[in-house]
């Protein structure tokens, strides 16, 4: 907030007035805790377009969750002058008219159908031995598919995987999203 005062922006606790008639909401996630981010996202119901202030390493997490929306990410880890530049760049980008942009692909499209299947079983609390019996693959492949899925979804812990998948499911099941060709949507809808 002190930085916005220094930059002489007209702002409130909810966002910045970037011109007389245009209001750009912002959200601040000071903690780098995935569970805290998960709970705050659900509570705040973030809508696009918006500016998101967060730790640099959580930016990929947010970009995957809001893959089809316009969000401007500002890293809280950077020096003051860098943050100021990122804010100005975000506002300029927001204000400039661009031809219609291509919608980003669903993050689940990075995963193979087998990886999705293993992740869904793991998130339901099944043990790897039971999963290997159910889908008829060796026990060793379960951990390989899990590691591969976590790498593709850019998460490091199982908690992060859980939070990201649950948030993505929420986004994909929302009526405003129609993601074509995304394998997981059918699987999620079947389990609903």
XYZ file of C-alpha atoms in Angstrom:
192
model
C 0.000 0.000 0.000
C 2.882 2.355 0.788
C 4.255 1.705 -2.692
C 0.897 2.635 -4.258
C 0.936 5.858 -2.202
C 4.433 6.575 -3.515
C 3.265 5.908 -7.078
C 0.342 8.322 -6.525
C -2.333 5.897 -7.680
C -5.945 6.413 -6.762
C -6.670 3.141 -4.999
C -8.908 1.508 -2.412
C -8.422 -1.688 -0.403
C -10.020 -3.595 -3.302
C -8.217 -2.190 -6.323
C -6.718 0.635 -8.354
C -8.510 3.269 -10.427
C -6.434 3.178 -13.591
C -8.486 5.881 -15.270
C -11.606 7.841 -14.368
C -13.942 5.011 -15.340
C -11.758 1.872 -15.136
C -11.234 0.002 -11.871
C -8.721 -2.864 -11.719
C -9.250 -5.028 -8.614
C -6.218 -6.458 -6.875
C -5.657 -9.331 -4.493
C -2.713 -9.771 -2.150
C -1.420 -13.180 -1.079
C 1.460 -12.422 1.294
C 1.884 -16.005 2.496
C 3.613 -18.581 0.357
C 1.509 -21.327 1.939
C -0.493 -23.290 -0.620
C -3.280 -24.172 1.843
C -3.668 -20.497 2.796
C -3.794 -19.549 -0.896
C -6.343 -22.323 -1.558
C -8.618 -21.113 1.273
C -8.267 -17.467 0.245
C -9.057 -18.167 -3.410
C -12.233 -19.995 -2.397
C -13.195 -17.260 0.058
C -12.404 -14.273 -2.187
C -13.912 -15.602 -5.426
C -11.356 -13.841 -7.625
C -12.726 -12.650 -10.948
C -10.791 -11.430 -13.948
C -9.427 -9.054 -14.975
C -7.427 -8.414 -11.813
C -3.952 -7.819 -10.484
C -2.543 -10.453 -8.124
C 0.294 -9.680 -5.724
C 1.993 -12.884 -4.583
C 5.324 -14.635 -4.075
C 7.229 -15.334 -7.307
C 7.143 -19.110 -6.823
C 3.331 -19.166 -6.492
C 2.799 -17.364 -9.818
C 2.815 -20.652 -11.846
C 0.255 -22.045 -9.369
C -2.067 -19.106 -10.058
C -1.421 -19.111 -13.812
C -2.559 -22.731 -14.039
C -5.702 -22.142 -11.992
C -6.680 -19.053 -13.970
C -5.453 -20.324 -17.320
C -8.371 -18.844 -19.287
C -8.615 -15.469 -17.577
C -6.728 -12.182 -17.621
C -4.616 -11.791 -14.518
C -1.605 -9.560 -14.045
C 0.879 -11.001 -11.572
C 3.162 -8.832 -9.489
C 5.893 -10.526 -7.473
C 6.167 -9.449 -3.840
C 9.713 -10.858 -3.733
C 11.138 -8.221 -6.051
C 12.769 -4.932 -5.120
C 10.541 -1.884 -4.794
C 11.476 -0.379 -8.157
C 10.870 -3.733 -9.903
C 7.432 -4.054 -8.271
C 6.632 -0.509 -9.354
C 7.622 -1.365 -12.947
C 5.510 -4.578 -12.870
C 2.480 -2.608 -11.632
C 2.889 0.016 -14.371
C 3.415 -2.690 -17.024
C 0.287 -4.528 -15.854
C -1.812 -1.358 -16.013
C -0.464 -0.413 -19.450
C -1.114 -3.913 -20.754
C -4.620 -3.797 -19.298
C -5.389 -0.440 -20.922
C -4.036 -1.191 -24.397
C -6.432 -2.700 -26.859
C -5.326 -5.972 -28.372
C -6.849 -8.273 -30.937
C -8.709 -11.146 -29.329
C -6.211 -13.332 -27.533
C -6.014 -17.073 -27.749
C -7.340 -18.812 -24.641
C -4.620 -20.757 -22.872
C -4.880 -24.527 -22.781
C -6.207 -26.344 -19.743
C -3.265 -27.400 -17.520
C -4.657 -30.934 -17.448
C -3.857 -31.251 -21.145
C -0.222 -31.651 -20.133
C -1.092 -34.944 -18.439
C -1.599 -38.335 -20.012
C -4.828 -40.196 -19.297
C -2.889 -42.679 -17.115
C -1.394 -39.848 -15.026
C -4.849 -38.350 -14.521
C -6.214 -41.733 -13.487
C -3.413 -42.282 -10.917
C -3.757 -38.744 -9.498
C -7.530 -39.149 -9.127
C -7.085 -42.428 -7.226
C -4.415 -40.881 -4.978
C -6.591 -37.858 -4.210
C -9.441 -40.170 -3.251
C -7.108 -41.655 -0.622
C -6.384 -45.016 -2.264
C -3.093 -46.711 -1.428
C -0.683 -47.408 -4.292
C -1.064 -51.188 -3.845
C -4.841 -50.916 -4.344
C -4.410 -48.573 -7.320
C -2.012 -50.993 -9.020
C -4.618 -53.768 -8.679
C -7.487 -51.561 -9.899
C -5.800 -50.255 -13.042
C -3.559 -53.260 -13.605
C -0.120 -51.660 -13.597
C 2.900 -52.366 -11.423
C 3.304 -50.676 -8.056
C 6.502 -48.974 -9.274
C 4.642 -47.190 -12.098
C 2.230 -45.554 -9.623
C 4.999 -43.424 -8.106
C 6.437 -42.725 -11.563
C 3.050 -41.416 -12.832
C 2.551 -39.406 -9.636
C 5.999 -37.748 -9.944
C 5.431 -37.065 -13.626
C 2.015 -35.459 -12.990
C 3.409 -33.342 -10.158
C 6.242 -32.161 -12.384
C 3.875 -31.283 -15.253
C 1.511 -29.414 -12.904
C 4.500 -27.624 -11.313
C 3.889 -28.716 -7.721
C 6.390 -30.055 -5.221
C 4.273 -31.608 -2.469
C 1.181 -33.750 -2.341
C -0.635 -30.923 -0.522
C 0.088 -28.583 -3.436
C -1.095 -31.248 -5.856
C -4.323 -31.671 -3.895
C -4.967 -27.912 -3.742
C -4.190 -27.330 -7.412
C -6.353 -30.231 -8.620
C -9.283 -29.213 -6.391
C -9.086 -25.605 -7.577
C -8.801 -26.687 -11.215
C -11.831 -28.958 -10.789
C -13.755 -26.015 -9.363
C -12.749 -23.832 -12.295
C -13.533 -26.497 -14.901
C -16.924 -27.322 -13.406
C -17.912 -23.666 -13.310
C -20.490 -22.975 -16.006
C -18.493 -20.058 -17.425
C -15.718 -22.413 -18.544
C -16.155 -24.598 -21.573
C -12.852 -26.366 -22.036
C -12.874 -28.468 -25.164
C -10.723 -31.554 -25.450
C -9.715 -31.627 -21.799
C -9.576 -35.261 -20.670
C -10.143 -34.535 -17.018
C -13.481 -32.771 -17.439
C -15.236 -36.008 -18.389
C -13.555 -37.866 -15.524
C -14.527 -35.157 -13.022
C -18.111 -35.023 -14.250
C -18.416 -38.809 -13.984
C -17.258 -38.708 -10.341
C -19.596 -35.863 -9.396
